[in-house]
Amino acid sequence: MDSKAYTAGLAKLREVRDEIKPRERQLAKIQSELDKLRAERDDNVRTLGTYEKAKAERLATSAGLSVIDVVALVPSLGPDVPASRPAEPSPTDSVSDEDAEPDPPAQAIKEPVGAPAPALRPAAQPTVHASDAGQQIEDTEVQDHDLAVVAEGAAVTEPSPASAPAAPVVPDGEQERTLPSIPEGADGDRWIYAEPNLTSKRPNFKQAARQMAFLDTATGVLVWQAGTVTLDLGRASVAEILTAVYATVPADVERIYITAGDPWHQNAARHQFLKDAVAEWLNGPLPEGWQVESSRGKDRQAGHLVHPRNPVGRWQRGKDQHTEIRSVGEWFDPAGADPATVRAAFVELWKALRRHWDDVVLMGSPSQTGRDLWSRTIPAKAGAKWEDGYPVMSQEIRGLLHATAGQGRTELITPPRVPERVPGWYEADRTFAYAKHTWTSGVGVPQRVTAAAFAAMSEKEQADALFSPSHWQVRVTIPKDWDHVGLLPAPAPGERAWHYPYEGGRTFTTWAGGAEVNLALRNPLQPWRIEILDGLVWEKGDPLKDWSNKLKDAWRSLRARAEVHGDEQQRQAARLASRAVRSILLYGIGTFAQRPRITTGSIELGPHGEVPEIPDGARLTGLTDTHVTWERNGGFARDPYAHPEWAAGVWSAARAALLSGPTGTKDPATGKPARAGALHLPAGSILAFRTDAVYSSVRPSWPYSGEPGDYLLKGALDWEQTTPTSDEEFYVLQGLGRAALEGEGE
């Protein structure tokens, strides 16, 4: 660079500075006004909350808040407000954002007297292998007598309650979240019902197939059913893509999958957050005749989904032509595959699924596809137990599960819990893990089991309840001499954050699934003390088993095809298709959780940059040169496929198996499945958890047979490393470990 270029660069920098300053002032002004309005709203809520007939639900709807937020502002509206059943609209009624049902009222956890859980016999001694709490006793080798409670007089070490204060686990000034609980007495009993006229039934129609095209915006290569062309996309704006693509392909191509290029990130350097860059790209100028889609259909949604990495843009031309631009990253990482190979992967995926579903249609996302395929496994034969459909739990129970059932375990363990330097770095990832935990789920309306009801049970009845599909509010005491990782999730600061207390002698209150409670009681090292405060117990059923078995068969067939096919492109296509099957199951399970609906949208700024009004109840999430982006919590919809009890059960079982679970290989010493997991590695060697993976400083020697749930070594650094203390450092080591292990095999 010479002095002339440097001077020109400084001039350009000053221009950018001058553009930034007025926008910063505008944003600061908006934020100040927003803070004042929020303060005024909160004051109004507090004032109105003093009215003797005030209802948290009414205030929440009027204020654009959740019921939990209202109760936080006016605590008197919490435990004293009985839960009321919602109205009974027709199951075919749609629910608009304005009419969305409010969140269920959150009740602060009290500290009732708990009923101690019985000591359960471990399935195996730790010197051999650990018990499989995470499988909810899936192994066929485990007999009824293995599940029996320990007989009176048996030698079981039970930790004593802690008398010393627990060690702090949250930063100063931050408070752990208080999880909701079921109200006491009749108010809580009224939560235990199924939504009227709302069941999961087998559909009586076939989905409409959508024609697809696959586009690499970096090279301009477009592939669709009729052939391959290379387009001039310019800067790959929405207008340029729509113009170039539909000058080449027919109007009945309704989905354009981006395989590479990520055009929505082209201005990422100008924004603090990726979502802002995505929103700017989605809301860019359109060709004449095009507009953001406004109509809806059975499998079509209107408007854009502003996601930082896998956004969905929806547009229409006239009344009849509709199109979506989506990222193929929703389905799998294309790993450099060209558009032709990606299209071949979708063809292979469709063929593999069609062996089990003759009416299969690949929908826009793996989650939509997964739910649709599952719905076509619902019993329909006369006389089948659930021929009338699976009932949907009450809104109150769904809200409780949403607030108290987390997903995958994400934890980075840093010094001083582990050394600052470790002898190695190893990543062991569970193959197709969630497919291992779908063999049984809770069905029907749950039975509430209070502490008093649990205490009144015989030990056999208590054991039966703990081994059933269930969700428990528990008081947990960690053994004083415990020196390994935490076993049960507890609420941490943050809207949905969880951590895993591990300090010996610590006592805490939380909610946990039956699989994790079993693991705490039956873990191979030392049982934890569990007191039952409240719980929900479902009847055992297998609503996911047929669906999961079919997906597992498709996955196995595609993996086998990827190993033996003679054409390299087809091998790669089969590998990608097998990963798509994994996404269908993984995200399909996620759709059962039915989180509150988050609606996003954007509005164009005024002619002089004025910020327009956003919809009632929405909050401002981004500001670009041309648009503001907003977000609104729409509450829980009357979704006939809402089954958070199933998602919560799978997640709980997967978290438990991350600590101790079976592999697909028999242990020659016992004839039972060999066990693996974090508790089978030395204390102090666990460095991190990431959903289905364990990271340690000791190389695991667990057997791998390629079956769902088995641990595959995915990364290995066999020399001393500095222990990561941040996510950035973690991901650097993760990448280095995977590259090093791949190099070992060459």
XYZ file of C-alpha atoms in Angstrom:
746
model
C 0.000 0.000 0.000
C 1.386 3.440 -0.913
C 0.642 6.795 0.732
C -2.001 7.657 -1.867
C -3.950 4.488 -1.187
C -3.555 5.050 2.551
C -4.940 8.589 2.292
C -7.847 7.378 0.169
C -8.525 4.661 2.707
C -8.647 7.192 5.524
C -11.128 9.268 3.556
C -13.326 6.205 3.008
C -13.051 5.355 6.691
C -14.261 8.830 7.615
C -17.240 8.409 5.283
C -18.184 5.165 7.013
C -17.721 6.852 10.394
C -20.045 9.665 9.366
C -22.675 7.123 8.258
C -22.403 5.218 11.515
C -22.739 8.152 13.908
C -26.303 9.260 13.017
C -27.493 5.657 13.071
C -25.913 5.120 16.480
C -27.665 8.251 17.737
C -30.933 7.051 16.233
C -30.516 3.601 17.795
C -29.637 5.119 21.171
C -32.730 7.310 20.951
C -34.896 4.313 20.076
C -33.386 2.282 22.908
C -33.944 5.104 25.383
C -37.572 5.455 24.296
C -37.993 1.706 24.440
C -36.580 1.541 27.980
C -38.955 4.293 29.107
C -41.929 2.510 27.561
C -40.959 -0.781 29.162
C -40.610 0.910 32.545
C -44.023 2.544 32.074
C -45.512 -0.808 31.058
C -44.040 -2.544 34.115
C -45.365 0.198 36.424
C -48.812 -0.170 34.873
C -48.692 -3.943 35.333
C -47.763 -3.522 39.001
C -50.559 -0.990 39.518
C -53.194 -3.086 37.748
C -51.936 -6.171 39.591
C -53.190 -4.707 42.881
C -56.779 -5.010 41.654
C -58.389 -7.841 43.588
C -59.767 -9.505 40.446
C -56.631 -9.058 38.375
C -55.612 -12.081 36.307
C -52.021 -12.758 35.246
C -53.223 -14.102 31.892
C -55.216 -10.946 31.065
C -52.360 -8.686 32.082
C -49.877 -10.767 30.067
C -51.972 -10.541 26.904
C -52.527 -6.792 27.283
C -48.881 -6.082 28.096
C -47.364 -8.350 25.465
C -45.538 -10.324 28.168
C -45.521 -13.942 29.207
C -47.433 -14.936 32.329
C -44.092 -15.736 33.957
C -42.966 -12.119 33.394
C -46.195 -10.786 34.885
C -45.873 -13.005 37.958
C -42.296 -11.769 38.391
C -43.628 -8.183 38.481
C -46.669 -9.036 40.645
C -45.805 -12.145 42.728
C -49.248 -12.150 44.344
C -50.733 -13.252 41.013
C -48.700 -16.465 41.045
C -49.565 -19.266 43.472
C -52.912 -17.714 44.390
C -54.266 -17.863 40.816
C -55.933 -21.177 40.013
C -55.212 -22.636 36.616
C -58.285 -22.558 34.426
C -59.010 -24.744 31.464
C -58.935 -22.981 28.107
C -61.909 -22.677 25.865
C -62.679 -25.517 23.495
C -62.320 -24.331 19.906
C -62.589 -26.788 17.076
C -59.336 -28.686 16.433
C -59.354 -27.301 12.897
C -59.451 -23.674 14.036
C -56.309 -21.742 13.301
C -54.786 -19.580 16.018
C -53.673 -16.105 15.056
C -50.847 -14.313 16.830
C -53.369 -12.082 18.566
C -55.469 -15.023 19.760
C -52.558 -17.199 20.867
C -53.070 -18.874 24.200
C -50.985 -17.349 27.022
C -48.225 -19.197 28.809
C -49.378 -21.138 31.874
C -48.883 -19.362 35.193
C -45.546 -20.085 36.812
C -45.622 -21.076 40.463
C -42.544 -20.412 42.521
C -40.905 -23.544 43.895
C -41.612 -23.939 47.567
C -39.648 -26.230 49.855
C -42.107 -28.919 50.876
C -41.127 -32.027 52.733
C -39.841 -34.499 50.169
C -40.262 -38.260 50.059
C -36.875 -40.040 49.793
C -36.528 -42.159 46.667
C -35.670 -45.800 47.376
C -32.168 -47.126 46.896
C -32.190 -48.946 43.564
C -29.888 -51.843 42.808
C -27.227 -50.939 40.217
C -27.378 -53.172 37.143
C -23.651 -53.833 37.400
C -20.760 -53.047 39.725
C -18.475 -50.188 38.702
C -15.506 -52.498 38.474
C -17.211 -54.161 35.516
C -19.548 -51.671 33.829
C -22.050 -48.994 34.715
C -25.803 -49.343 34.754
C -27.786 -48.010 31.862
C -30.001 -45.459 33.539
C -30.210 -43.465 30.334
C -32.024 -46.278 28.515
C -34.907 -46.491 30.985
C -34.067 -50.213 31.199
C -34.058 -50.887 27.489
C -31.707 -53.873 27.569
C -33.541 -57.156 27.167
C -31.032 -58.811 29.498
C -32.286 -56.799 32.487
C -34.908 -58.870 34.278
C -37.556 -57.794 36.759
C -35.446 -58.806 39.729
C -32.726 -56.410 38.561
C -35.201 -53.571 38.912
C -36.276 -54.468 42.407
C -35.349 -52.153 45.240
C -32.491 -53.185 47.497
C -33.706 -55.551 50.163
C -33.700 -54.406 53.750
C -30.252 -54.744 55.233
C -28.408 -54.709 51.910
C -25.152 -52.786 51.908
C -25.770 -49.568 50.048
C -23.978 -46.341 50.849
C -26.478 -43.515 51.050
C -25.207 -39.974 51.247
C -26.339 -37.900 54.162
C -28.028 -34.530 53.702
C -25.660 -31.606 53.560
C -25.404 -29.436 56.632
C -22.782 -27.025 55.311
C -23.689 -24.296 52.850
C -23.203 -25.243 49.219
C -20.333 -23.855 47.217
C -21.362 -21.058 44.896
C -21.750 -22.040 41.267
C -23.060 -18.820 39.753
C -21.197 -15.534 39.383
C -21.686 -12.846 41.987
C -24.685 -10.684 41.298
C -26.455 -13.320 39.207
C -29.360 -15.408 40.394
C -30.362 -18.868 39.288
C -33.740 -19.113 37.639
C -36.584 -20.331 39.793
C -38.326 -23.150 37.991
C -42.123 -23.310 38.065
C -43.932 -25.993 40.005
C -47.401 -27.487 39.980
C -49.734 -25.661 42.395
C -50.657 -27.516 45.537
C -53.952 -29.264 46.026
C -56.947 -28.959 43.739
C -55.456 -26.076 41.753
C -52.618 -28.317 40.648
C -54.854 -31.312 40.060
C -56.764 -29.236 37.523
C -53.626 -29.225 35.358
C -53.931 -32.967 34.821
C -56.132 -33.304 31.771
C -55.905 -33.636 28.007
C -56.853 -30.746 25.756
C -60.439 -31.289 24.606
C -60.927 -32.105 20.929
C -57.193 -32.146 20.285
C -55.449 -35.419 19.401
C -52.691 -36.585 17.095
C -54.423 -38.483 14.302
C -53.184 -40.095 11.138
C -53.701 -37.683 8.211
C -56.142 -38.635 5.485
C -54.394 -36.661 2.747
C -51.105 -36.787 0.885
C -48.709 -33.865 0.985
C -48.223 -31.966 -2.276
C -44.768 -32.470 -3.752
C -42.741 -29.329 -4.453
C -40.258 -29.089 -7.294
C -36.747 -28.187 -6.130
C -33.626 -26.577 -7.563
C -30.123 -26.510 -6.078
C -27.937 -23.427 -6.439
C -24.307 -22.694 -5.575
C -24.266 -18.909 -5.316
C -20.453 -18.848 -5.265
C -20.131 -20.467 -8.711
C -23.601 -19.787 -10.142
C -24.182 -23.499 -10.870
C -27.898 -24.368 -10.833
C -29.178 -27.947 -10.956
C -32.792 -29.059 -11.247
C -34.695 -31.989 -12.666
C -34.225 -30.902 -16.273
C -30.500 -30.181 -16.228
C -27.586 -27.991 -15.152
C -26.689 -24.411 -16.077
C -24.311 -21.725 -14.860
C -25.982 -18.412 -14.056
C -24.641 -14.888 -13.719
C -25.879 -13.927 -10.253
C -24.047 -10.642 -9.822
C -23.795 -10.134 -6.050
C -26.382 -12.877 -5.425
C -29.025 -10.571 -3.987
C -32.559 -11.879 -3.667
C -33.582 -9.930 -6.780
C -30.661 -11.293 -8.814
C -31.303 -14.879 -7.731
C -35.049 -14.771 -8.435
C -34.512 -13.093 -11.802
C -31.764 -15.461 -12.977
C -33.332 -18.668 -11.671
C -36.826 -18.065 -13.054
C -35.449 -17.002 -16.392
C -34.136 -20.572 -16.581
C -36.467 -22.919 -14.667
C -40.278 -23.183 -14.841
C -42.494 -21.431 -12.315
C -43.488 -24.725 -10.664
C -40.031 -24.933 -9.035
C -41.010 -23.768 -5.557
C -37.852 -24.386 -3.524
C -34.362 -23.125 -4.209
C -31.815 -24.749 -1.906
C -28.543 -22.855 -1.530
C -25.748 -25.437 -1.402
C -22.819 -23.018 -1.006
C -22.093 -19.317 -0.980
C -24.317 -18.209 1.946
C -25.433 -15.035 0.143
C -27.286 -13.817 3.259
C -23.896 -13.258 4.941
C -22.471 -11.005 2.220
C -22.728 -7.891 4.438
C -21.983 -9.627 7.739
C -18.942 -7.410 8.382
C -21.251 -4.389 8.571
C -23.360 -5.842 11.376
C -22.731 -6.806 14.961
C -25.022 -9.831 14.684
C -25.453 -12.287 11.819
C -29.246 -12.083 12.102
C -29.080 -8.400 11.132
C -27.107 -9.241 7.998
C -29.608 -11.988 7.154
C -32.567 -9.659 7.690
C -30.998 -7.038 5.434
C -30.495 -9.611 2.659
C -34.007 -11.057 2.946
C -35.555 -7.597 2.858
C -33.564 -6.380 -0.128
C -35.247 -4.965 -3.252
C -37.340 -7.388 -5.311
C -37.873 -7.751 -9.062
C -41.009 -6.195 -10.468
C -44.087 -8.258 -9.674
C -42.579 -10.050 -6.655
C -43.519 -9.549 -3.014
C -43.005 -11.257 0.340
C -45.376 -14.221 0.522
C -48.609 -13.494 2.341
C -50.731 -16.609 1.767
C -50.753 -19.798 3.784
C -51.408 -23.445 3.001
C -51.345 -26.772 4.803
C -47.572 -27.025 4.539
C -46.694 -23.442 3.606
C -45.897 -20.587 5.943
C -45.931 -16.908 5.083
C -43.108 -14.456 5.609
C -39.411 -14.955 6.253
C -37.624 -16.917 8.947
C -34.660 -14.815 10.056
C -32.155 -17.433 11.223
C -28.452 -16.537 11.478
C -27.214 -19.535 9.455
C -30.196 -21.319 7.907
C -32.745 -18.632 7.030
C -35.876 -19.157 4.962
C -37.097 -16.507 2.555
C -40.595 -16.771 1.082
C -41.856 -14.748 -1.878
C -44.649 -14.841 -4.405
C -45.340 -13.450 -7.867
C -48.976 -12.810 -8.507
C -51.375 -15.154 -6.763
C -50.160 -18.491 -8.022
C -46.356 -18.542 -8.074
C -44.657 -19.163 -4.717
C -41.039 -19.822 -3.945
C -38.715 -20.362 -1.005
C -34.975 -19.833 -0.766
C -33.539 -22.117 1.906
C -30.180 -23.377 3.090
C -29.378 -27.028 2.494
C -27.572 -26.760 5.835
C -30.933 -27.460 7.475
C -30.556 -31.037 6.252
C -26.809 -31.665 6.373
C -23.416 -30.057 5.968
C -22.763 -30.429 2.222
C -19.008 -30.622 2.951
C -18.073 -29.101 -0.391
C -20.452 -31.211 -2.482
C -21.543 -29.636 -5.763
C -25.234 -28.979 -6.482
C -25.555 -32.134 -8.613
C -24.329 -34.306 -5.737
C -26.632 -32.534 -3.293
C -29.599 -33.158 -5.596
C -28.546 -36.818 -5.871
C -28.537 -36.973 -2.057
C -32.161 -35.821 -1.938
C -33.067 -38.437 -4.549
C -31.328 -41.157 -2.492
C -33.082 -39.925 0.626
C -36.496 -40.111 -1.038
C -35.812 -43.636 -2.329
C -34.685 -44.876 1.101
C -37.751 -43.428 2.824
C -40.148 -44.680 0.165
C -39.338 -48.271 1.136
C -41.277 -47.565 4.345
C -43.671 -44.761 3.366
C -45.165 -45.116 -0.091
C -46.642 -41.601 0.231
C -43.426 -39.898 1.367
C -42.948 -36.279 0.324
C -39.800 -34.351 1.210
C -40.984 -31.110 2.734
C -39.054 -27.890 3.156
C -37.167 -28.849 6.309
C -36.207 -32.088 8.082
C -38.407 -31.139 11.049
C -41.500 -30.760 8.848
C -40.655 -33.997 7.047
C -40.066 -35.844 10.316
C -43.370 -34.838 11.827
C -45.284 -35.658 8.655
C -43.703 -39.115 8.411
C -44.396 -39.772 12.091
C -48.039 -38.795 11.672
C -48.342 -41.540 9.051
C -47.336 -44.174 11.617
C -50.166 -43.319 14.035
C -52.362 -46.408 14.523
C -55.363 -46.402 12.230
C -56.614 -49.984 12.460
C -59.921 -50.554 14.188
C -59.287 -51.923 17.648
C -55.783 -50.473 17.957
C -55.187 -48.960 21.392
C -54.692 -45.406 20.150
C -56.844 -45.548 17.021
C -58.623 -42.382 18.168
C -55.291 -40.554 18.300
C -52.767 -39.609 20.974
C -54.170 -36.982 23.361
C -52.378 -33.653 23.711
C -51.521 -32.612 27.261
C -53.071 -29.574 28.912
C -51.561 -26.205 28.171
C -50.369 -26.032 31.774
C -48.429 -29.310 31.547
C -46.957 -28.331 28.166
C -45.833 -25.021 29.638
C -44.313 -26.784 32.644
C -42.330 -29.154 30.412
C -41.203 -26.255 28.250
C -39.799 -24.488 31.315
C -38.299 -27.510 33.095
C -37.081 -29.963 30.423
C -33.823 -28.924 28.771
C -32.284 -30.367 25.623
C -28.705 -31.505 25.060
C -26.018 -31.042 27.695
C -23.560 -28.279 26.825
C -20.815 -27.745 29.384
C -17.209 -26.608 29.295
C -15.230 -27.718 32.363
C -12.347 -25.380 33.098
C -9.538 -25.002 35.665
C -9.363 -25.354 38.611
C -11.775 -28.297 38.206
C -9.313 -29.743 35.690
C -5.566 -29.063 35.204
C -4.455 -26.083 33.123
C -2.446 -28.497 30.970
C -3.810 -31.924 30.020
C -2.011 -34.927 28.449
C -4.325 -35.064 25.417
C -7.644 -34.123 23.817
C -10.196 -36.692 22.668
C -13.710 -36.364 21.246
C -16.079 -39.333 21.509
C -19.407 -38.734 19.769
C -22.506 -40.940 20.039
C -23.681 -42.134 16.627
C -27.331 -41.278 15.798
C -27.860 -40.991 19.553
C -31.524 -39.946 19.787
C -32.571 -42.993 17.751
C -31.430 -45.096 20.715
C -33.992 -43.535 23.041
C -37.294 -43.804 21.166
C -38.279 -47.345 22.101
C -40.729 -46.242 24.815
C -42.510 -43.000 25.703
C -45.280 -41.812 27.969
C -48.783 -41.814 26.511
C -52.169 -40.677 27.726
C -52.892 -38.313 30.584
C -50.186 -38.456 33.268
C -50.768 -39.370 36.883
C -49.624 -36.751 39.356
C -47.476 -38.189 42.151
C -47.001 -35.736 45.020
C -44.456 -36.203 47.789
C -47.193 -37.515 50.069
C -48.470 -39.918 47.406
C -44.940 -41.178 46.730
C -44.263 -41.694 50.445
C -47.461 -43.729 50.737
C -46.346 -46.173 48.014
C -44.645 -49.468 48.677
C -41.005 -49.700 47.608
C -42.055 -51.815 44.628
C -44.592 -49.173 43.568
C -41.983 -46.442 44.015
C -39.519 -48.350 41.835
C -42.207 -48.904 39.191
C -42.971 -45.176 39.126
C -39.297 -44.250 38.824
C -38.811 -46.686 35.936
C -41.892 -45.439 34.070
C -41.821 -42.510 31.618
C -41.866 -39.654 34.104
C -40.808 -36.126 35.003
C -39.908 -35.309 38.623
C -39.450 -32.290 40.827
C -36.712 -33.369 43.202
C -34.480 -32.147 45.997
C -30.999 -33.482 45.351
C -28.096 -33.941 47.754
C -24.686 -34.764 46.308
C -22.477 -37.142 48.353
C -19.912 -35.227 50.390
C -16.972 -37.043 48.805
C -18.211 -36.875 45.214
C -15.332 -36.038 42.854
C -16.760 -36.527 39.352
C -19.018 -34.507 37.024
C -22.527 -33.399 37.893
C -25.386 -35.778 37.075
C -28.585 -33.710 37.113
C -29.414 -30.396 35.402
C -30.274 -27.363 37.514
C -31.402 -23.889 36.400
C -28.609 -21.390 35.838
C -28.795 -17.667 35.075
C -30.289 -17.043 31.668
C -33.623 -17.618 30.003
C -33.049 -21.290 29.198
C -29.620 -21.979 30.722
C -28.777 -25.129 32.671
C -25.743 -26.235 34.624
C -24.799 -29.439 36.429
C -23.914 -29.017 40.128
C -21.069 -31.292 41.184
C -19.865 -29.985 44.573
C -19.878 -32.621 47.314
C -22.481 -31.885 49.983
C -24.448 -29.456 47.807
C -28.255 -29.565 47.933
C -30.439 -28.112 45.182
C -33.969 -28.367 43.820
C -34.729 -29.053 40.176
C -36.838 -30.997 37.682
C -35.429 -34.053 35.907
C -36.667 -36.871 33.702
C -37.029 -40.394 35.030
C -33.931 -41.569 33.144
C -31.705 -39.039 34.906
C -33.251 -39.647 38.322
C -32.552 -43.350 37.831
C -28.971 -42.587 36.849
C -28.440 -40.508 39.996
C -29.779 -43.359 42.130
C -28.031 -46.188 40.252
C -24.834 -44.622 38.905
C -21.739 -46.858 39.037
C -19.786 -44.675 41.451
C -21.985 -43.634 44.371
C -25.765 -43.104 44.660
C -27.032 -39.584 45.149
C -29.780 -38.755 47.616
C -33.057 -37.904 45.853
C -36.206 -36.609 47.547
C -39.387 -36.595 45.488
C -41.314 -33.326 45.772
C -43.763 -33.810 42.913
C -43.958 -35.681 39.638
C -45.830 -36.757 36.541
C -45.930 -40.426 35.554
C -47.230 -41.603 32.182
C -48.407 -44.958 30.939
C -45.725 -46.754 28.933
C -46.256 -46.799 25.195
C -44.251 -46.822 21.979
C -45.623 -43.963 19.815
C -42.178 -43.239 18.323
C -40.907 -46.782 17.907
C -42.288 -47.618 14.444
C -41.260 -44.216 13.072
C -37.794 -44.485 14.567
C -37.253 -48.077 13.407
C -38.111 -47.114 9.830
C -35.746 -44.154 9.935
C -32.990 -46.315 11.424
C -33.449 -48.844 8.631
C -33.220 -46.081 6.010
C -30.121 -44.728 7.754
C -28.424 -48.137 7.793
C -29.223 -48.811 4.150
C -27.806 -45.449 3.081
C -24.652 -45.940 5.148
C -24.170 -49.359 3.563
C -24.682 -47.861 0.108
C -22.090 -45.207 0.898
C -19.586 -47.964 1.669
C -20.055 -50.219 -1.367
C -21.249 -48.091 -4.310
C -18.751 -47.978 -7.161
C -19.395 -44.347 -8.120
C -17.790 -41.727 -5.874
C -20.566 -39.185 -6.438
C -23.208 -41.735 -5.427
C -21.190 -42.725 -2.371
C -21.033 -39.105 -1.288
C -24.737 -38.629 -2.053
C -25.609 -41.652 0.098
C -23.471 -40.325 2.965
C -25.234 -36.963 2.811
C -28.629 -38.674 2.604
C -27.856 -40.723 5.738
C -27.101 -37.477 7.564
C -30.420 -36.100 6.341
C -32.186 -39.095 7.924
C -30.449 -38.242 11.187
C -31.742 -34.659 10.890
C -35.272 -35.882 10.199
C -35.301 -37.833 13.463
C -33.384 -35.259 15.504
C -35.453 -32.250 14.435
C -38.623 -34.297 14.218
C -38.295 -35.018 17.934
C -37.712 -31.328 18.494
C -41.032 -30.443 16.863
C -42.879 -32.475 19.507
C -41.579 -30.039 22.137
C -43.827 -27.354 20.617
C -42.083 -24.335 21.999
C -44.088 -21.120 22.203
C -44.425 -19.702 18.701
C -41.920 -16.969 17.965
C -43.085 -14.778 15.091
C -40.476 -12.631 13.359
C -41.035 -9.856 10.895
C -39.565 -6.691 9.459
C -40.921 -3.263 8.550
C -39.415 -0.744 6.164
C -38.098 2.499 7.619
C -39.832 5.733 6.754
C -38.649 7.945 3.855
C -36.341 9.866 6.208
C -35.249 6.882 8.286
C -38.107 7.089 10.767
C -38.676 3.913 12.735
C -42.266 2.689 12.207
C -44.497 1.227 14.871
C -44.002 -2.481 15.437
C -46.909 -4.862 16.234
C -48.353 -4.908 19.750
C -46.463 -7.257 22.041
C -43.410 -7.376 19.770
C -39.886 -6.315 20.663
C -37.299 -4.678 18.448
C -34.474 -7.085 17.539
C -32.522 -5.340 14.770
C -32.063 -2.184 12.740
C -30.590 -1.911 9.230
C -30.354 0.945 6.757
C -33.794 0.123 5.384
C -35.705 -2.052 7.858
C -36.349 -2.782 11.521
C -36.738 -6.397 12.602
C -39.100 -7.468 15.363
C -39.968 -10.608 17.287
C -43.112 -11.628 19.174
C -43.873 -14.567 21.449
C -47.152 -16.026 20.233
C -47.653 -18.461 23.118
C -48.698 -22.081 22.715
C -50.840 -22.978 19.723
C -53.474 -25.691 19.631
C -51.134 -28.010 17.807
C -52.464 -31.572 17.416
C -48.879 -32.854 17.266
C -47.632 -31.160 20.462
C -46.070 -33.831 22.667
C -43.326 -32.236 24.775
C -43.470 -35.271 27.063
C -41.935 -37.352 24.262
C -39.182 -34.872 23.444
C -38.390 -34.410 27.144
C -38.125 -38.182 27.626
C -35.707 -38.618 24.715
C -33.562 -35.676 25.823
C -33.417 -36.920 29.406
C -32.443 -40.435 28.328
C -29.760 -39.068 25.986
C -28.258 -36.880 28.722
C -28.197 -39.829 31.100
C -26.577 -42.110 28.517
C -23.913 -39.462 27.968
C -22.789 -40.371 31.480
C -23.385 -44.136 31.432
C -25.054 -46.219 28.734
C -24.746 -49.437 26.730
C -22.885 -49.934 23.488
C -23.819 -52.301 20.674
C -21.045 -54.707 21.735
C -21.365 -57.470 24.320
C -19.053 -57.523 27.303
C -17.420 -60.982 27.287
C -17.267 -60.990 31.078
C -21.010 -60.475 31.637
C -22.672 -61.237 28.297
C -24.461 -57.897 28.578
C -23.856 -54.772 26.487
C -20.566 -53.109 27.323
C -21.018 -49.727 28.979
C -19.550 -46.375 28.053
C -19.875 -42.740 29.062
C -18.235 -40.002 31.099
C -18.552 -41.880 34.408
C -16.373 -44.620 32.907
C -13.444 -42.249 32.573
C -11.278 -41.037 35.485
C -12.466 -38.177 37.667
C -10.933 -34.930 36.483
C -10.488 -36.133 32.899
C -13.766 -34.774 31.477
C -13.221 -31.460 29.696
C -16.560 -30.807 27.977
C -19.972 -32.102 26.893
C -21.674 -31.147 23.634
C -25.125 -32.782 23.241
C -24.012 -36.259 22.101
C -20.256 -35.949 22.624
C -17.842 -36.315 25.543
C -14.447 -34.569 25.463
C -11.722 -35.869 27.739
C -7.988 -35.814 28.423
C -7.920 -39.637 28.405
C -8.383 -41.648 25.207
C -11.567 -43.772 25.541
C -11.322 -47.433 24.581
C -15.044 -48.045 24.186
C -16.082 -50.593 21.541
C -17.778 -49.289 18.407
C -20.069 -51.376 16.213
C -21.723 -48.543 14.264
C -25.084 -48.945 16.018
C -27.145 -45.966 17.241
C -25.836 -44.830 20.604
C -22.282 -46.178 20.158
C -19.378 -43.815 20.789
C -17.233 -43.043 17.755
C -13.816 -41.466 18.301
C -14.009 -38.319 16.134
C -11.001 -36.342 17.326
C -7.656 -37.120 18.963
C -4.609 -35.100 19.953
C -2.182 -37.500 21.632
C 0.063 -34.820 23.112
C -0.134 -32.244 25.867
C -2.641 -29.432 25.373
C -3.646 -26.253 27.133
C -7.106 -26.765 28.601
C -9.664 -24.608 26.747
C -11.321 -21.950 28.885
C -13.657 -20.422 26.279
C -15.884 -21.616 23.465
C -13.474 -20.150 20.931
C -10.574 -22.183 22.329
C -12.799 -25.260 22.531
C -13.753 -25.111 18.848
C -10.119 -24.627 17.825
C -9.147 -27.825 19.646
C -12.194 -29.626 18.278
C -11.142 -28.805 14.714
C -7.507 -29.710 15.339
C -8.488 -33.003 16.962
C -10.695 -34.034 14.055
C -8.029 -33.114 11.511
C -5.350 -35.011 13.448
C -7.468 -38.165 13.732
C -8.303 -38.018 10.033
C -4.578 -37.772 9.357
C -3.953 -40.912 11.410
C -6.058 -42.936 8.972
C -4.263 -41.753 5.850
